[in-house]
Amino acid sequence: VYLVLANFWGVNVTSANVAEQIKHLLYVLAFVTASIVVDAYYPEKHNQLLVAMAGVATIVFWVNMLWWYQTHTFPAVRLSDVMGRMDNPILAGCIAGVACLVLIEILLGHGDVRFRVVAGSAFTINLGFIILSQSRTAVAALIPSLLVLGMSHLRRNYRLLIVAGFLAALSVFLLQDALVGALHRNSYRIDIWVATIEKTRSNLWWGSGYFCDTVALQIDGKDMQHAHNVYLATLRDGGIIGLTLLMAAVSVATWRAWRQARETSRYLTLALLTYGLTAVFFDNDRLIDNPEELWIFFWYPIGRVIAHDLTQGDRLSLAQQ
């Protein structure tokens, strides 16, 4: 809403642009609202949908890897053409990271050995996709998220953690050429971030508006199209005021997710939120957009936090009655 108001002083503002911006805002609000309703009032169906998402992601990414490496050298050539709606391998890798977290939660909490084997295999496939797509954003977000997810299981299910670690280590070993290729590939993140900060100085407090030029700089003959950091992009568009509002929102969400995790001893919501907040530090630009991967790994965890607060409030009311 603040960025809509920023159109009064922003640049490149037209009625068509504002209409599209408001349409995208309504899309995101509808998605978050739907996530809250399903999670809060239909928890069993919600869990089934989450497992189904992880299963579909596993199948799609497995088929994608088989299809791509029919004509490319495995594993040295980066998997860069993703089938279907997800045309960006980095963002597709972020979806695989969300699937990894869901699958690890299943692996840690399910009693059926056969189900654990399936979940472990699916986890390996999604991790393999992340490595083959050389999505360092997903790797950077996955490491702290897995640590958060394992907090309540370090003693009780140490053997499952060992198995998950073994599967991860095996995937890294088998796909080490792709991993080395990713480490040697220059992402220019520091250069992009410095250039974005330079662009904010002229309108530091209020920002340049939602429709300002997002191109950070040109390197090696290529335009770096956006900030590759949601927080810096918000500073560019909304200034210090906009960034403060965003940081206030994510700080409250993180605090509530932490409280929920401590009260229920279930850390998936906090892990998903950690994943999303870390991923947007290394990629993406604007948070309000058409349906895309960002909805799953950033907006969905925030809706999940709100839904859990609603259900906990209902339980407290019932207990008091």
XYZ file of C-alpha atoms in Angstrom:
321
model
C 0.000 0.000 0.000
C 2.870 2.346 0.776
C 4.371 1.693 -2.654
C 1.004 2.487 -4.242
C 1.039 5.811 -2.377
C 4.628 6.354 -3.571
C 3.191 6.872 -7.059
C 2.351 10.447 -6.005
C 6.057 11.305 -6.019
C 7.534 8.423 -8.028
C 8.751 8.436 -11.625
C 7.307 6.812 -14.779
C 3.802 6.789 -13.290
C 0.907 6.232 -15.713
C -2.672 5.135 -15.139
C -1.943 1.838 -16.919
C 1.065 1.183 -14.668
C -0.887 1.925 -11.503
C -3.778 -0.287 -12.616
C -1.393 -3.178 -13.226
C 0.340 -2.573 -9.885
C -2.969 -2.671 -8.003
C -4.006 -5.804 -9.921
C -0.787 -7.556 -8.874
C -1.294 -6.383 -5.286
C -4.780 -7.926 -5.268
C -3.341 -11.158 -6.709
C -0.837 -11.432 -3.870
C -3.422 -10.559 -1.211
C -5.773 -13.203 -2.638
C -3.025 -15.834 -2.577
C -2.005 -15.023 1.001
C -5.647 -14.996 2.112
C -6.313 -18.363 0.469
C -3.199 -19.791 2.135
C -4.394 -18.543 5.525
C -7.919 -19.927 5.117
C -6.806 -23.382 3.958
C -4.111 -23.684 6.646
C -6.239 -22.335 9.509
C -9.569 -24.020 8.799
C -8.640 -27.114 6.766
C -5.282 -28.203 8.277
C -5.473 -31.815 7.081
C -6.174 -30.781 3.493
C -3.450 -28.165 3.787
C -0.889 -30.785 4.843
C -1.999 -33.017 1.978
C -1.551 -30.128 -0.468
C 1.925 -29.440 0.924
C 2.968 -33.080 0.486
C 1.442 -33.076 -3.007
C 3.447 -29.947 -3.885
C 6.666 -31.668 -2.817
C 5.709 -34.772 -4.809
C 4.849 -32.861 -7.977
C 8.049 -30.815 -7.689
C 10.064 -34.028 -7.346
C 8.497 -35.600 -10.449
C 8.811 -32.435 -12.537
C 12.446 -31.834 -11.593
C 13.368 -35.502 -12.088
C 11.830 -35.500 -15.595
C 13.516 -32.158 -16.275
C 16.945 -33.548 -15.381
C 16.443 -36.640 -17.575
C 15.204 -34.502 -20.469
C 18.014 -31.921 -20.244
C 20.928 -34.363 -19.933
C 19.866 -36.382 -22.936
C 21.555 -33.706 -25.040
C 24.004 -32.139 -22.564
C 27.040 -33.397 -20.680
C 26.167 -34.622 -17.183
C 26.824 -33.044 -14.732
C 29.219 -30.406 -16.030
C 26.717 -28.428 -18.145
C 24.412 -26.235 -16.084
C 20.727 -27.158 -16.221
C 19.409 -23.859 -17.538
C 16.186 -24.647 -19.400
C 13.391 -25.525 -16.990
C 10.253 -27.136 -18.368
C 6.875 -25.488 -17.877
C 5.989 -22.224 -16.111
C 9.290 -21.930 -14.200
C 11.667 -20.536 -16.802
C 14.325 -19.277 -14.362
C 16.589 -22.078 -13.034
C 17.533 -20.069 -9.927
C 13.905 -19.520 -8.903
C 13.017 -23.097 -9.831
C 15.845 -24.154 -7.522
C 14.176 -22.114 -4.781
C 10.990 -24.176 -5.230
C 13.111 -27.332 -4.974
C 14.473 -25.936 -1.709
C 10.943 -25.548 -0.302
C 10.239 -29.149 -1.329
C 13.437 -30.236 0.456
C 12.250 -28.658 3.718
C 8.820 -30.296 3.475
C 10.409 -33.669 2.713
C 12.842 -33.412 5.619
C 9.910 -32.639 7.929
C 8.228 -35.806 6.629
C 11.450 -37.762 7.015
C 11.823 -36.657 10.620
C 8.217 -37.090 11.680
C 6.782 -40.088 9.804
C 6.817 -43.551 11.386
C 6.582 -45.678 8.227
C 10.038 -46.780 7.044
C 8.889 -47.111 3.424
C 7.497 -43.591 3.492
C 10.818 -42.348 4.841
C 12.687 -44.045 2.004
C 10.421 -42.354 -0.549
C 10.812 -38.976 1.177
C 14.593 -39.393 1.363
C 14.801 -40.260 -2.330
C 12.618 -37.277 -3.242
C 14.818 -35.036 -1.100
C 17.889 -36.255 -2.993
C 16.240 -35.517 -6.351
C 15.309 -31.966 -5.343
C 18.758 -31.311 -3.893
C 20.277 -32.689 -7.068
C 18.185 -30.286 -9.139
C 19.391 -27.361 -7.015
C 23.016 -28.341 -7.576
C 22.598 -29.054 -11.296
C 20.799 -25.732 -11.842
C 23.666 -24.101 -9.914
C 21.175 -22.187 -7.783
C 23.469 -20.758 -5.127
C 20.541 -18.698 -3.836
C 18.681 -21.906 -2.949
C 21.786 -23.436 -1.351
C 22.439 -20.306 0.727
C 18.820 -20.278 1.914
C 18.628 -24.021 2.512
C 21.571 -24.308 4.911
C 20.206 -22.118 7.759
C 16.678 -23.406 7.134
C 17.718 -27.031 7.584
C 19.466 -26.077 10.822
C 16.256 -24.429 12.048
C 14.162 -27.425 10.993
C 16.399 -29.837 12.877
C 16.387 -27.919 16.146
C 13.708 -30.040 17.810
C 15.025 -33.319 16.379
C 18.727 -33.170 17.203
C 18.397 -35.628 20.083
C 15.229 -37.582 19.396
C 15.828 -38.426 15.737
C 19.559 -38.194 15.330
C 19.644 -41.263 13.110
C 17.228 -39.691 10.656
C 19.373 -36.561 10.596
C 22.410 -38.711 9.879
C 20.559 -40.375 6.985
C 19.453 -36.995 5.596
C 23.018 -35.698 5.911
C 24.334 -38.797 4.170
C 21.901 -38.335 1.270
C 22.890 -34.688 0.966
C 26.605 -35.535 1.050
C 26.093 -38.271 -1.558
C 24.283 -35.840 -3.858
C 27.061 -33.272 -3.510
C 29.714 -35.936 -4.214
C 27.985 -37.256 -7.326
C 27.286 -33.760 -8.644
C 30.536 -32.126 -7.624
C 31.320 -30.922 -11.176
C 28.121 -28.878 -11.228
C 28.843 -27.558 -7.750
C 32.367 -26.501 -8.702
C 30.983 -24.854 -11.846
C 28.531 -22.865 -9.735
C 31.275 -21.704 -7.361
C 33.437 -20.525 -10.258
C 30.579 -18.612 -11.915
C 30.656 -14.906 -11.074
C 27.246 -13.633 -9.978
C 28.361 -9.956 -9.673
C 26.123 -9.637 -6.614
C 28.388 -7.179 -4.769
C 28.728 -4.947 -7.836
C 24.945 -4.983 -8.370
C 24.219 -4.181 -4.721
C 26.698 -1.279 -4.654
C 25.200 0.137 -7.869
C 21.661 -0.184 -6.465
C 22.646 1.635 -3.271
C 24.165 4.414 -5.369
C 20.853 4.803 -7.203
C 18.966 5.276 -3.916
C 20.939 8.303 -2.747
C 18.925 10.857 -4.714
C 15.669 9.780 -2.988
C 16.948 8.090 0.141
C 14.010 8.682 2.483
C 10.943 8.286 0.254
C 12.313 6.292 -2.679
C 11.965 6.742 -6.437
C 8.628 4.901 -6.702
C 7.522 1.494 -7.893
C 8.114 2.242 -11.571
C 11.651 3.576 -11.412
C 14.358 2.018 -13.566
C 15.434 -1.319 -12.062
C 18.560 -1.885 -14.179
C 21.468 -1.745 -11.742
C 24.431 -1.572 -14.125
C 26.003 -3.106 -17.229
C 28.760 -5.718 -16.842
C 30.477 -7.643 -19.650
C 27.999 -6.197 -22.135
C 24.960 -7.436 -20.171
C 22.366 -5.380 -18.342
C 21.898 -6.491 -14.740
C 18.141 -6.137 -14.845
C 17.366 -5.803 -11.146
C 18.812 -5.462 -7.652
C 19.065 -9.222 -6.891
C 18.083 -8.291 -3.343
C 14.491 -7.552 -2.293
C 15.578 -5.384 0.641
C 17.738 -3.119 -1.535
C 15.016 -3.037 -4.191
C 12.556 -1.859 -1.537
C 15.047 0.804 -0.450
C 15.332 1.921 -4.082
C 11.555 2.041 -4.636
C 10.306 3.106 -1.186
C 13.345 4.647 0.482
C 14.145 4.225 4.153
C 10.420 4.490 4.999
C 9.522 1.588 2.710
C 12.428 -0.554 3.882
C 11.492 0.115 7.516
C 7.930 -1.057 6.864
C 9.179 -4.231 5.179
C 11.674 -4.993 7.947
C 8.976 -4.397 10.585
C 6.675 -6.887 8.828
C 9.278 -9.632 8.444
C 10.618 -9.059 11.980
C 7.159 -9.533 13.497
C 6.586 -12.601 11.311
C 9.912 -14.079 12.423
C 9.166 -13.391 16.093
C 5.727 -14.981 15.836
C 7.125 -18.000 13.953
C 9.748 -18.450 16.672
C 7.111 -18.281 19.403
C 4.928 -20.780 17.544
C 7.863 -23.158 17.130
C 8.712 -23.017 20.833
C 5.084 -23.586 21.852
C 4.411 -26.486 19.466
C 7.946 -27.954 19.046
C 7.340 -27.882 15.288
C 9.788 -25.786 13.315
C 8.640 -26.126 9.702
C 6.964 -22.697 9.601
C 10.060 -21.000 11.023
C 12.283 -22.947 8.619
C 10.159 -21.958 5.594
C 10.175 -18.331 6.714
C 13.963 -18.433 7.233
C 14.313 -19.906 3.757
C 12.198 -17.206 2.100
C 13.789 -14.270 3.910
C 17.278 -15.572 3.063
C 16.486 -16.360 -0.584
C 15.214 -12.841 -1.324
C 18.460 -11.445 0.082
C 20.328 -12.962 -2.867
C 17.780 -12.726 -5.674
C 14.495 -11.224 -6.852
C 13.546 -7.581 -6.918
C 9.949 -6.510 -6.296
C 7.660 -8.481 -3.999
C 4.396 -7.625 -5.784
C 4.128 -9.420 -9.104
C 2.194 -11.911 -11.209
C 2.034 -15.544 -10.013
C 5.602 -16.769 -9.764
C 7.951 -18.801 -7.578
C 8.309 -15.904 -5.144
C 4.735 -16.494 -3.976
C 5.658 -19.963 -2.708
C 8.922 -19.272 -0.929
C 8.203 -15.748 0.405
C 4.479 -15.020 0.697
C 3.295 -18.508 1.630
C 5.380 -18.743 4.861
C 4.052 -15.362 6.007
C 0.484 -16.529 5.403
C 1.328 -19.702 7.308
C 2.486 -17.671 10.327
C -0.792 -15.720 10.346
C -2.843 -18.917 10.006
C -1.093 -20.561 12.957
C -1.700 -17.477 15.094
C -5.390 -17.656 14.188
C -5.682 -21.328 15.114
C -3.761 -20.853 18.362
C -6.066 -17.966 19.253
C -9.103 -20.193 18.621
C -7.657 -22.888 20.899
C -7.039 -20.355 23.670
C -10.624 -19.091 23.393
C -11.981 -22.640 23.602
C -9.749 -23.421 26.583
C -10.970 -20.310 28.419
C -14.601 -21.235 27.735
